[in-house]
Short mmCIF file of C-alpha atoms and ligand atoms in Angstrom, two decimals:
data_model
loop_
_atom_site.label_atom_id
_atom_site.label_comp_id
_atom_site.label_asym_id
_atom_site.label_seq_id
_atom_site.Cartn_x
_atom_site.Cartn_y
_atom_site.Cartn_z
CA MET E 9 0.00 0.00 0.00
CA LYS E 10 1.63 3.19 -1.20
CA GLU E 11 1.35 6.75 0.10
CA TYR E 12 1.30 9.38 -2.63
CA LYS E 13 2.28 12.97 -2.04
CA ALA E 14 0.71 15.88 -3.87
CA LEU E 15 2.79 17.61 -6.53
CA ILE E 16 3.25 21.36 -6.22
CA ASN E 17 5.87 23.41 -8.03
CA GLY E 18 7.82 20.28 -8.97
CA GLU E 19 8.01 19.05 -5.36
CA PHE E 20 6.17 16.25 -3.62
CA ILE E 21 4.30 17.67 -0.66
CA ASN E 22 2.76 16.12 2.39
CA ASN E 23 1.70 18.19 5.34
CA GLY E 24 1.14 15.22 7.58
CA GLU E 25 -2.50 14.55 6.62
CA TRP E 26 -3.26 11.37 4.69
CA LEU E 27 -6.52 10.46 3.00
CA GLU E 28 -7.27 6.75 2.61
CA VAL E 29 -8.51 5.53 -0.78
CA LEU E 30 -10.49 2.30 -0.51
CA ASP E 31 -10.40 -0.69 -2.82
CA PRO E 32 -14.14 -1.07 -3.64
CA PHE E 33 -13.79 -4.84 -4.13
CA LYS E 34 -11.53 -5.81 -1.25
CA ASN E 35 -12.90 -3.12 1.06
CA GLU E 36 -9.40 -2.37 2.30
CA VAL E 37 -7.12 0.62 1.88
CA ALA E 38 -5.67 0.65 -1.65
CA GLY E 39 -3.40 3.60 -0.98
CA LYS E 40 -3.22 7.04 0.57
CA VAL E 41 -3.03 10.51 -0.90
CA THR E 42 -2.28 13.81 0.70
CA ALA E 43 -5.21 15.78 2.11
CA LEU E 44 -4.13 19.29 1.22
CA LYS E 45 -5.00 22.42 3.12
CA ALA E 46 -6.05 25.81 1.78
CA GLU E 47 -2.50 27.21 1.92
CA ASP E 48 -1.12 24.30 -0.14
CA ILE E 49 -3.76 24.91 -2.77
CA GLU E 50 -2.90 28.58 -2.91
CA HIS E 51 0.75 27.55 -3.35
CA ALA E 52 -0.21 25.27 -6.27
CA PHE E 53 -2.05 28.05 -8.11
CA LYS E 54 0.71 30.59 -7.42
CA SER E 55 3.28 28.12 -8.78
CA ALA E 56 1.19 27.48 -11.90
CA ARG E 57 0.89 31.23 -12.45
CA ALA E 58 4.61 31.82 -11.94
CA ALA E 59 5.56 29.08 -14.41
CA GLN E 60 3.06 30.02 -17.11
CA GLU E 61 4.79 32.81 -18.99
CA SER E 62 8.07 31.03 -19.56
CA TRP E 63 6.26 27.77 -20.44
CA GLU E 64 4.20 29.58 -23.06
CA LYS E 65 7.37 31.17 -24.44
CA THR E 66 8.96 27.73 -24.84
CA ASP E 67 8.86 26.77 -28.54
CA LEU E 68 5.87 24.64 -29.53
CA VAL E 69 8.17 21.91 -30.84
CA LYS E 70 9.95 21.78 -27.48
CA ARG E 71 6.64 21.56 -25.63
CA ILE E 72 5.57 18.73 -27.93
CA GLU E 73 8.91 16.99 -27.42
CA LEU E 74 8.53 17.13 -23.64
CA LEU E 75 4.95 15.87 -23.78
CA HIS E 76 6.00 13.12 -26.15
CA ASN E 77 8.60 12.10 -23.61
CA PHE E 78 5.84 12.11 -20.95
CA ARG E 79 3.70 9.93 -23.23
CA ASN E 80 6.58 7.44 -23.45
CA VAL E 81 6.97 7.36 -19.68
CA LEU E 82 3.23 6.75 -19.29
CA LEU E 83 3.30 3.92 -21.82
CA LYS E 84 6.33 2.34 -20.16
CA ASN E 85 4.42 2.32 -16.87
CA LYS E 86 1.09 1.15 -18.30
CA ASP E 87 0.90 -2.00 -16.20
CA GLU E 88 1.50 -0.16 -12.95
CA ILE E 89 -1.04 2.53 -13.86
CA ALA E 90 -3.64 -0.12 -14.75
CA ALA E 91 -3.02 -2.06 -11.54
CA VAL E 92 -3.41 1.07 -9.41
CA MET E 93 -6.58 1.97 -11.32
CA THR E 94 -8.09 -1.46 -10.68
CA SER E 95 -7.26 -1.24 -7.00
CA GLU E 96 -9.06 2.04 -6.43
CA ILE E 97 -12.04 1.97 -8.81
CA SER E 98 -12.60 -1.77 -9.42
CA LYS E 99 -12.36 -1.41 -13.19
CA SER E 100 -11.21 -4.79 -14.48
CA LEU E 101 -7.46 -5.09 -15.08
CA LYS E 102 -8.12 -5.63 -18.78
CA ASP E 103 -10.29 -2.52 -19.10
CA SER E 104 -7.90 -0.43 -17.01
CA LEU E 105 -5.09 -1.34 -19.38
CA THR E 106 -7.28 -0.52 -22.38
CA GLU E 107 -7.94 2.89 -20.84
CA VAL E 108 -4.23 3.59 -20.54
CA VAL E 109 -3.43 2.52 -24.10
CA ARG E 110 -6.43 4.41 -25.51
CA THR E 111 -5.22 7.53 -23.74
CA VAL E 112 -1.70 7.25 -25.14
CA GLU E 113 -3.28 7.20 -28.58
CA LEU E 114 -5.28 10.31 -27.68
CA ILE E 115 -2.08 12.05 -26.57
CA ASP E 116 -0.42 11.18 -29.90
CA PHE E 117 -3.37 12.61 -31.81
CA THR E 118 -3.43 15.75 -29.68
CA LEU E 119 0.29 16.45 -30.10
CA GLU E 120 -0.03 16.00 -33.87
CA GLU E 121 -3.03 18.32 -34.03
CA ALA E 122 -1.28 20.97 -31.93
CA LYS E 123 1.19 21.41 -34.79
CA ARG E 124 -1.71 22.37 -37.03
CA MET E 125 -3.15 25.16 -34.87
CA GLU E 126 -2.26 27.72 -37.54
CA PRO E 127 -3.20 31.36 -37.04
CA LEU E 128 -6.18 32.72 -38.93
CA SER E 129 -5.15 35.47 -41.32
CA MET E 130 -7.40 37.70 -43.41
CA THR E 131 -7.68 41.07 -45.01
CA GLY E 132 -10.44 43.56 -44.25
CA GLU E 133 -11.17 43.97 -47.94
CA GLY E 134 -14.68 42.49 -47.83
CA MET E 135 -15.69 45.12 -45.28
CA GLY E 136 -14.10 48.00 -47.19
CA ALA E 137 -10.84 47.99 -45.22
CA LYS E 138 -8.40 46.63 -47.76
CA ASN E 139 -5.41 48.29 -46.08
CA LYS E 140 -5.76 46.02 -43.05
CA ILE E 141 -4.35 42.53 -42.60
CA GLY E 142 -5.33 40.64 -39.46
CA ILE E 143 -3.38 37.71 -38.02
CA PHE E 144 -5.23 35.91 -35.25
CA SER E 145 -3.13 33.37 -33.37
CA ARG E 146 -4.36 30.96 -30.74
CA VAL E 147 -2.59 31.65 -27.47
CA ALA E 148 -2.77 30.04 -24.06
CA LYS E 149 -5.50 31.11 -21.66
CA GLY E 150 -3.15 30.90 -18.66
CA VAL E 151 -3.81 28.67 -15.66
CA ILE E 152 -6.25 25.81 -16.22
CA LEU E 153 -7.96 23.97 -13.41
CA ALA E 154 -8.69 20.38 -14.51
CA ILE E 155 -11.09 18.32 -12.38
CA SER E 156 -11.76 14.69 -13.28
CA PRO E 157 -14.31 12.07 -12.12
CA PHE E 158 -13.61 8.63 -10.68
CA ASN E 159 -14.72 6.50 -13.61
CA TYR E 160 -11.96 7.27 -16.15
CA PRO E 161 -9.22 8.54 -13.85
CA PHE E 162 -6.49 8.36 -16.49
CA ASN E 163 -8.30 9.15 -19.75
CA LEU E 164 -10.42 12.02 -18.54
CA ALA E 165 -7.47 13.54 -16.67
CA LEU E 166 -5.04 13.48 -19.61
CA ALA E 167 -7.75 14.56 -22.07
CA LYS E 168 -7.55 17.88 -20.22
CA ILE E 169 -3.92 18.04 -19.07
CA VAL E 170 -2.23 17.38 -22.42
CA PRO E 171 -4.13 19.89 -24.62
CA ALA E 172 -3.79 22.50 -21.88
CA LEU E 173 -0.03 22.06 -21.55
CA VAL E 174 0.80 21.71 -25.22
CA MET E 175 -0.87 25.04 -25.95
CA GLY E 176 1.25 26.79 -23.29
CA ASN E 177 -1.09 26.78 -20.31
CA THR E 178 -0.08 25.55 -16.90
CA VAL E 179 -2.32 23.16 -14.98
CA VAL E 180 -3.64 22.53 -11.51
CA PHE E 181 -5.19 19.09 -11.55
CA LYS E 182 -7.70 17.81 -8.97
CA PRO E 183 -8.48 14.10 -9.43
CA ALA E 184 -11.54 12.45 -7.88
CA THR E 185 -10.62 10.91 -4.52
CA ALA E 186 -11.44 7.45 -5.90
CA GLY E 187 -9.00 7.82 -8.77
CA SER E 188 -6.53 10.02 -6.93
CA LEU E 189 -3.90 7.27 -6.66
CA VAL E 190 -3.79 7.28 -10.47
CA GLY E 191 -3.88 11.09 -10.39
CA ALA E 192 -0.92 11.29 -8.02
CA LEU E 193 0.91 8.65 -10.07
CA ILE E 194 0.47 10.81 -13.18
CA GLY E 195 2.16 13.56 -11.13
CA GLU E 196 5.09 11.27 -10.26
CA LEU E 197 5.49 10.24 -13.89
CA SER E 198 5.51 13.88 -15.02
CA ILE E 199 8.60 14.41 -12.89
CA GLN E 200 10.23 11.35 -14.47
CA ALA E 201 9.49 13.04 -17.81
CA ASN E 202 11.38 16.15 -16.62
CA PHE E 203 8.44 18.56 -16.54
CA PRO E 204 9.64 22.06 -15.59
CA LYS E 205 8.66 23.21 -12.10
CA GLY E 206 5.13 24.48 -11.66
CA ILE E 207 3.68 23.72 -15.09
CA PHE E 208 1.75 20.74 -13.71
CA ASN E 209 0.47 20.50 -10.14
CA VAL E 210 -1.62 17.74 -8.60
CA VAL E 211 -3.83 18.71 -5.67
CA THR E 212 -5.58 15.99 -3.70
CA GLY E 213 -8.18 15.92 -0.94
CA ARG E 214 -11.91 15.46 -0.62
CA GLY E 215 -13.94 17.58 -3.01
CA ARG E 216 -16.53 18.37 -0.37
CA GLU E 217 -13.78 19.83 1.85
CA ILE E 218 -11.50 21.59 -0.61
CA GLY E 219 -13.64 21.83 -3.79
CA ASP E 220 -14.87 25.37 -3.24
CA ILE E 221 -11.40 26.51 -2.15
CA ILE E 222 -9.97 25.14 -5.39
CA THR E 223 -12.61 26.37 -7.82
CA THR E 224 -12.77 29.90 -6.42
CA ASN E 225 -9.02 30.58 -6.59
CA LYS E 226 -8.38 33.91 -8.26
CA GLU E 227 -5.50 32.63 -10.43
CA ILE E 228 -7.80 30.40 -12.51
CA ASP E 229 -8.31 31.39 -16.15
CA MET E 230 -10.39 28.38 -17.11
CA ILE E 231 -12.00 25.37 -15.47
CA SER E 232 -12.42 22.10 -17.32
CA PHE E 233 -14.65 19.85 -15.22
CA THR E 234 -16.01 16.36 -15.76
CA GLY E 235 -18.36 14.88 -13.19
CA SER E 236 -21.90 15.02 -11.87
CA VAL E 237 -24.52 17.64 -12.67
CA SER E 238 -24.78 18.78 -9.06
CA ILE E 239 -21.06 19.52 -8.64
CA GLY E 240 -20.89 21.00 -12.16
CA ASN E 241 -23.72 23.39 -11.29
CA ASN E 242 -22.08 24.28 -8.00
CA ILE E 243 -18.93 25.27 -9.91
CA LYS E 244 -21.00 27.28 -12.39
CA GLU E 245 -22.54 29.23 -9.51
CA LYS E 246 -19.49 29.69 -7.31
CA GLY E 247 -16.44 29.09 -9.51
CA SER E 248 -14.10 31.99 -10.15
CA SER E 249 -13.77 31.43 -13.89
CA LYS E 250 -16.37 32.43 -16.46
CA ASP E 251 -14.51 30.24 -18.87
CA LEU E 252 -15.94 26.84 -18.18
CA VAL E 253 -16.12 23.50 -19.97
CA LEU E 254 -18.46 21.09 -18.21
CA GLU E 255 -18.96 17.43 -19.15
CA LEU E 256 -21.67 16.07 -16.88
CA GLY E 257 -24.06 13.18 -16.50
CA GLY E 258 -26.38 11.48 -18.96
CA LYS E 259 -29.52 9.36 -19.31
CA ASP E 260 -28.75 8.08 -22.78
CA PRO E 261 -31.74 6.39 -24.44
CA ALA E 262 -31.56 3.56 -26.98
CA LEU E 263 -34.53 3.76 -29.35
CA VAL E 264 -35.15 0.46 -31.11
CA LEU E 265 -37.28 1.17 -34.17
CA ASP E 266 -37.27 -2.14 -36.03
CA ASP E 267 -36.53 -5.82 -35.48
CA LEU E 268 -34.32 -6.39 -38.53
CA ASP E 269 -31.03 -7.02 -36.71
CA LEU E 270 -32.06 -7.71 -33.15
CA HIS E 271 -29.07 -9.96 -32.33
CA ASN E 272 -26.71 -7.13 -33.06
CA TYR E 273 -28.91 -4.51 -31.36
CA ALA E 274 -29.12 -6.65 -28.22
CA LYS E 275 -25.35 -7.09 -28.07
CA GLN E 276 -24.75 -3.37 -28.54
CA ILE E 277 -27.33 -2.50 -25.89
CA VAL E 278 -25.93 -4.90 -23.32
CA ASP E 279 -22.34 -3.73 -24.01
CA GLY E 280 -23.49 -0.13 -23.81
CA ALA E 281 -25.52 -0.54 -20.64
CA PHE E 282 -23.24 -2.80 -18.61
CA GLY E 283 -19.65 -1.88 -19.64
CA TYR E 284 -17.73 -0.97 -16.47
CA SER E 285 -20.89 -1.93 -14.58
CA GLY E 286 -22.87 0.95 -16.08
CA GLN E 287 -20.49 3.57 -14.66
CA ARG E 288 -19.96 5.41 -17.93
CA CYS E 289 -21.45 8.82 -18.61
CA THR E 290 -22.34 7.45 -22.03
CA ALA E 291 -23.84 4.16 -20.82
CA ILE E 292 -27.19 3.24 -22.34
CA LYS E 293 -29.45 4.08 -19.42
CA ARG E 294 -32.90 3.31 -20.87
CA VAL E 295 -34.30 1.33 -23.81
CA ILE E 296 -37.37 2.74 -25.51
CA THR E 297 -39.22 0.48 -27.95
CA THR E 298 -42.60 -0.93 -28.97
CA ASN E 299 -44.35 -3.92 -27.37
CA LYS E 300 -43.85 -6.01 -30.53
CA ILE E 301 -40.12 -5.35 -30.69
CA ALA E 302 -39.65 -5.61 -26.92
CA ASP E 303 -41.20 -9.08 -26.88
CA LYS E 304 -38.47 -10.28 -29.27
CA LEU E 305 -35.65 -8.09 -27.95
CA VAL E 306 -36.01 -8.94 -24.27
CA PRO E 307 -35.04 -12.66 -24.56
CA LEU E 308 -31.94 -11.63 -26.53
CA LEU E 309 -31.03 -9.04 -23.93
CA ILE E 310 -31.42 -11.68 -21.24
CA ASP E 311 -29.20 -14.13 -23.20
CA ASN E 312 -26.48 -11.51 -23.42
CA ILE E 313 -26.84 -10.47 -19.79
CA ASN E 314 -26.61 -14.09 -18.67
CA LYS E 315 -23.19 -14.30 -20.36
CA LEU E 316 -21.83 -11.47 -18.18
CA THR E 317 -19.57 -12.60 -15.38
CA VAL E 318 -19.85 -10.97 -11.97
CA GLY E 319 -17.19 -10.54 -9.32
CA SER E 320 -13.58 -9.55 -9.02
CA PRO E 321 -11.98 -6.86 -11.20
CA TYR E 322 -8.70 -8.67 -10.57
CA GLU E 323 -10.15 -11.69 -12.42
CA ASN E 324 -11.45 -9.52 -15.26
CA LYS E 325 -15.11 -10.11 -14.48
CA ASP E 326 -17.53 -8.05 -16.60
CA ILE E 327 -19.55 -6.73 -13.69
CA THR E 328 -17.52 -5.52 -10.73
CA PRO E 329 -18.54 -3.60 -7.61
CA VAL E 330 -19.83 -0.07 -8.04
CA ILE E 331 -17.64 2.62 -6.58
CA ASP E 332 -19.06 2.64 -3.04
CA GLN E 333 -21.92 1.58 -0.81
CA LYS E 334 -23.66 4.94 -1.18
CA SER E 335 -23.90 4.39 -4.93
CA ALA E 336 -25.14 0.82 -4.43
CA ASP E 337 -27.84 2.05 -2.03
CA PHE E 338 -28.94 4.72 -4.51
CA ILE E 339 -29.19 2.13 -7.31
CA LYS E 340 -31.16 -0.23 -5.06
CA GLY E 341 -33.55 2.62 -4.29
CA LEU E 342 -34.24 3.05 -8.01
CA VAL E 343 -34.94 -0.69 -8.46
CA ASP E 344 -37.16 -0.81 -5.36
CA ASP E 345 -39.13 2.22 -6.52
CA ALA E 346 -39.74 0.59 -9.92
CA LYS E 347 -40.72 -2.69 -8.28
CA THR E 348 -43.21 -1.00 -5.99
CA LYS E 349 -44.75 0.70 -9.01
CA LYS E 350 -45.21 -2.68 -10.76
CA ALA E 351 -42.21 -2.89 -13.07
CA LYS E 352 -41.07 -6.44 -13.90
CA ILE E 353 -37.56 -7.35 -12.80
CA LEU E 354 -36.47 -9.89 -15.42
CA VAL E 355 -32.94 -10.67 -14.26
CA GLY E 356 -30.61 -9.52 -11.53
CA ASN E 357 -31.75 -7.45 -8.57
CA LYS E 358 -29.20 -9.22 -6.46
CA PHE E 359 -27.06 -7.00 -4.25
CA GLU E 360 -24.06 -8.08 -2.16
CA LYS E 361 -22.71 -4.93 -0.54
CA ASN E 362 -21.63 -2.80 -3.52
CA LEU E 363 -21.60 -5.70 -6.00
CA ILE E 364 -24.78 -5.58 -8.10
CA TRP E 365 -25.85 -8.29 -10.54
CA PRO E 366 -26.83 -6.90 -13.95
CA THR E 367 -30.48 -6.06 -13.71
CA LEU E 368 -33.06 -5.74 -16.48
CA ILE E 369 -36.30 -3.96 -15.60
CA ASP E 370 -39.22 -4.25 -18.00
CA ASN E 371 -42.52 -2.36 -18.21
CA VAL E 372 -40.98 0.77 -16.78
CA THR E 373 -43.47 3.63 -16.72
CA LEU E 374 -42.85 7.34 -16.65
CA ASP E 375 -43.77 7.74 -12.99
CA MET E 376 -40.78 5.60 -11.99
CA LYS E 377 -37.53 7.28 -10.95
CA VAL E 378 -35.49 4.83 -13.02
CA ALA E 379 -37.10 6.26 -16.19
CA TRP E 380 -35.38 9.62 -15.57
CA GLU E 381 -32.52 9.40 -13.09
CA GLU E 382 -28.93 8.43 -13.86
CA PRO E 383 -28.19 5.26 -11.86
CA PHE E 384 -24.46 4.95 -12.67
CA GLY E 385 -24.71 1.22 -12.10
CA PRO E 386 -25.61 -2.05 -13.87
CA ILE E 387 -29.37 -1.64 -14.24
CA LEU E 388 -31.31 -1.16 -17.46
CA PRO E 389 -34.96 -0.06 -17.73
CA ILE E 390 -37.16 -0.85 -20.73
CA ILE E 391 -39.92 1.59 -21.58
CA ARG E 392 -42.58 0.28 -23.98
CA ILE E 393 -44.10 2.96 -26.22
CA GLU E 394 -45.95 2.39 -29.50
CA ASP E 395 -45.48 5.67 -31.30
CA ILE E 396 -42.14 6.93 -32.67
CA ASN E 397 -42.99 10.57 -31.94
CA GLU E 398 -43.77 9.63 -28.34
CA MET E 399 -40.40 7.80 -28.12
CA ILE E 400 -38.65 10.94 -29.30
CA LYS E 401 -40.63 13.04 -26.84
CA ILE E 402 -39.65 10.80 -23.92
CA SER E 403 -36.01 10.95 -25.02
CA ASN E 404 -36.19 14.73 -25.12
CA ASP E 405 -38.21 15.20 -21.93
CA SER E 406 -35.08 14.27 -19.97
CA ASN E 407 -33.06 17.05 -18.34
CA PHE E 408 -29.98 15.30 -19.70
CA GLY E 409 -28.73 15.61 -23.27
CA LEU E 410 -25.49 13.68 -23.62
CA GLN E 411 -25.94 10.93 -26.23
CA ALA E 412 -28.58 8.59 -27.67
CA SER E 413 -28.69 5.50 -29.87
CA VAL E 414 -31.13 4.77 -32.66
CA PHE E 415 -31.33 1.17 -33.86
CA CYS E 416 -32.96 0.96 -37.29
CA LYS E 417 -31.95 -0.56 -40.64
CA ASP E 418 -33.85 2.08 -42.59
CA ILE E 419 -31.10 4.68 -42.59
CA SER E 420 -33.26 7.50 -43.79
CA LEU E 421 -35.75 6.94 -40.92
CA ALA E 422 -32.84 6.59 -38.51
CA ILE E 423 -31.43 9.93 -39.65
CA GLN E 424 -34.82 11.65 -39.48
CA VAL E 425 -35.32 10.44 -35.90
CA SER E 426 -31.71 11.27 -34.94
CA LYS E 427 -32.18 14.84 -36.10
CA LYS E 428 -35.09 15.25 -33.68
CA ILE E 429 -33.22 13.95 -30.66
CA LYS E 430 -31.84 16.65 -28.41
CA THR E 431 -28.48 15.28 -27.30
CA GLY E 432 -24.88 16.18 -28.11
CA THR E 433 -24.53 13.08 -30.31
CA VAL E 434 -26.77 10.33 -31.67
CA ASN E 435 -25.30 6.95 -32.60
CA ILE E 436 -27.07 5.04 -35.34
CA ASN E 437 -26.91 1.25 -34.97
CA GLY E 438 -24.30 1.39 -32.25
CA LYS E 439 -24.07 1.94 -28.52
CA SER E 440 -23.57 5.43 -27.17
CA GLN E 441 -19.93 6.15 -26.50
CA ARG E 442 -17.40 8.93 -26.41
CA GLY E 443 -14.70 6.97 -28.19
CA PRO E 444 -13.01 7.15 -30.60
CA ASP E 445 -11.51 10.02 -28.67
CA CYS E 446 -10.82 12.04 -31.82
CA PHE E 447 -14.55 12.79 -32.13
CA PRO E 448 -15.94 16.02 -30.66
CA PHE E 449 -17.67 15.18 -27.38
CA LEU E 450 -20.37 17.31 -25.84
CA GLY E 451 -23.52 17.32 -23.79
CA ILE E 452 -26.38 19.77 -23.97
CA LYS E 453 -29.01 20.75 -21.36
CA ASP E 454 -27.88 19.47 -17.93
CA SER E 455 -25.23 17.26 -19.56
CA GLY E 456 -22.76 20.06 -20.00
CA GLN E 457 -21.42 23.04 -21.83
CA GLY E 458 -18.53 23.39 -24.24
CA VAL E 459 -16.92 20.67 -26.31
CA GLN E 460 -14.01 18.30 -25.74
CA GLY E 461 -12.17 16.26 -28.33
CA VAL E 462 -8.81 16.69 -29.97
CA LYS E 463 -9.06 19.91 -31.97
CA GLU E 464 -11.98 21.11 -29.82
CA SER E 465 -9.97 20.84 -26.59
CA LEU E 466 -7.02 22.66 -28.15
CA ILE E 467 -9.41 25.42 -29.20
CA SER E 468 -11.20 25.62 -25.86
CA MET E 469 -7.93 25.91 -23.98
CA THR E 470 -6.73 28.84 -26.08
CA ARG E 471 -8.05 32.23 -27.09
CA TYR E 472 -7.42 34.38 -30.13
CA HIS E 473 -4.76 37.05 -30.01
CA GLY E 474 -5.04 39.35 -33.01
CA ILE E 475 -2.45 41.60 -34.63
CA VAL E 476 -3.78 43.96 -37.28
CA ILE E 477 -1.31 45.47 -39.74
CA ASN E 478 -2.36 48.74 -41.39
CA TYR E 479 -0.51 49.58 -44.56
P1 NAP O 20 -18.56 13.97 -8.90
O1 NAP O 20 -18.96 13.43 -7.58
O2 NAP O 20 -19.27 15.13 -9.44
O3 NAP O 20 -16.99 14.31 -8.77
C1 NAP O 20 -16.27 14.83 -9.85
C2 NAP O 20 -15.07 15.59 -9.34
O4 NAP O 20 -15.48 16.74 -8.63
C3 NAP O 20 -14.20 14.81 -8.38
O5 NAP O 20 -12.87 15.14 -8.61
C4 NAP O 20 -14.66 15.32 -7.03
O6 NAP O 20 -13.70 15.15 -6.01
C5 NAP O 20 -14.82 16.78 -7.39
N1 NAP O 20 -15.61 17.56 -6.44
C6 NAP O 20 -16.46 17.15 -5.47
N2 NAP O 20 -17.01 18.21 -4.84
C7 NAP O 20 -16.50 19.32 -5.43
C8 NAP O 20 -16.68 20.71 -5.24
N3 NAP O 20 -17.50 21.21 -4.33
N4 NAP O 20 -15.99 21.56 -6.03
C9 NAP O 20 -15.16 21.08 -6.98
N5 NAP O 20 -14.95 19.78 -7.21
C10 NAP O 20 -15.62 18.90 -6.45
O7 NAP O 20 -18.61 12.83 -10.04
P2 NAP O 20 -18.07 11.34 -9.98
O8 NAP O 20 -18.93 10.56 -9.05
O9 NAP O 20 -16.59 11.34 -9.77
O10 NAP O 20 -18.33 10.86 -11.49
C11 NAP O 20 -19.57 10.37 -11.92
C12 NAP O 20 -20.37 11.42 -12.64
O11 NAP O 20 -19.58 12.02 -13.66
C13 NAP O 20 -21.58 10.85 -13.37
O12 NAP O 20 -22.66 11.73 -13.25
C14 NAP O 20 -21.12 10.76 -14.82
O13 NAP O 20 -22.16 10.76 -15.76
C15 NAP O 20 -20.27 11.99 -14.91
N6 NAP O 20 -19.32 11.87 -16.02
C16 NAP O 20 -19.51 12.63 -17.12
C17 NAP O 20 -18.65 12.51 -18.20
C18 NAP O 20 -18.82 13.32 -19.45
O14 NAP O 20 -17.85 13.47 -20.16
N7 NAP O 20 -19.99 13.84 -19.74
C19 NAP O 20 -17.59 11.60 -18.15
C20 NAP O 20 -17.43 10.83 -16.99
C21 NAP O 20 -18.30 10.97 -15.92
P3 NAP O 20 -13.94 14.03 -4.84
O15 NAP O 20 -13.93 12.72 -5.51
O16 NAP O 20 -12.82 14.26 -3.92
O17 NAP O 20 -15.29 14.34 -4.23
O1 G3H O 21 -17.76 8.24 -18.72
C1 G3H O 21 -17.47 8.90 -19.70
C2 G3H O 21 -16.44 8.50 -20.67
O2 G3H O 21 -15.98 9.64 -21.35
C3 G3H O 21 -17.01 7.45 -21.57
O3 G3H O 21 -16.16 7.10 -22.58
O4 G3H O 21 -18.04 6.19 -23.91
O5 G3H O 21 -15.75 5.97 -24.74
O6 G3H O 21 -16.52 4.67 -22.75
P1 G3H O 21 -16.63 5.90 -23.55
#
């Protein structure tokens, strides 16, 4: 069991306070991180500010070279990173490793794209000002606060850190407490990659204790946050930066419009709903279909669910414990509410502490909480509705607007329906998902504001600086 110090101004800091991070499967301490105090956080932001100007002045090719070196260090340590990830968030070893490798690929893409962030140049001729030439370069915003959630502690951290740094910003990074061992390890590996002092700082501690202190710091030029709607809204209200990218929760629907490829649809839906035990923002969180289709789809869903293995993330089981008991209790509450209101539980509904068997709930009606709330666990409601317009309405009546799936062989109908669905993205004949990470990724309504991606993150972490030449 390792103790990880925070990283501030290139130094590992511990002020004597340790915060235990629990292994959700073994229910024992997986490691400890530093519980920082307000003065340490102030020090982190001051260090990021002090380092920013010279980091931005460093040639782009040198910044890319350093980050490429960092990428190599991360890849070299992929097995350790994956093992630490499994120990603190119960993601299977296999999936933890996939997350690390996927992220290295995202870093490669981002560093390549950074080379192509050419300035915009134009003349004023079209507006009657032909003696003016404008050159608008993208420059760093300054100090970026990156806050990541527990469920992708490596990917969703580096998807912020790398674009911020390559464009000349400095970073203060706050990982989720479950996920902070990986976060602190990223800090250690940045020192192995010879990061200059202060450009990258890792601050750890419980969000409920230090969150407001972090997000209201006056040095912040931009906050990039991924997590729940409630914390995202809290940052919107209290955070010091007007410049905010928020990637929040979802209640992604899968609309099944025909029965022409049900074997494939069922596989996609089960993968989409139960991957990492449903703890993906983009998980399929409700199926909406007709009685006729549901009667054929349900047995196929059950077949696929019955193939899922349940248990230890160390043995690469498909369904592993959810992050903590509080989450498990919340999920059980949703199932119990549906049961009381006469939903049919077809499989699952077995709970052993925070380990939840994959659960399929049929005949879900709109008065049930599970029709609207994000469970973040391995349960899947089926809503039976006859009319396509009503299906679209139910999809859109949600406060969330992250992603949706439309399963339909008639591509023109699929596109027509997709266009009416109010989410950031609609996937036709595939599960909802953020990957491949080169795609723009966004949520609307309560699911977020701003866009992440490769180019989109580079843009969001920079601003224009214009020079106008009059001749
Ligand atoms: P969370 O509870 O909102 O926590 C997210 C981050 O915020 C953590 O680092 C947390 O630290 C920190 N935090 C807590 N209180 C804070 C405060 N007052 N001020 C600032 N930061 C604070 O979310 P989670 O449980 O880790 O992740 C699950 C949620 O994230 C789900 O709703 C999921 O849909 C969403 N998510 C969205 C996306 C997307 O891209 N749209 C991707 C992944 C996950 P502590 O852990 O120390 O509390
Ligand atoms: O939880 C949110 C992640 O960004 C989901 O990524 O859909 O590619 O698994 P994914």
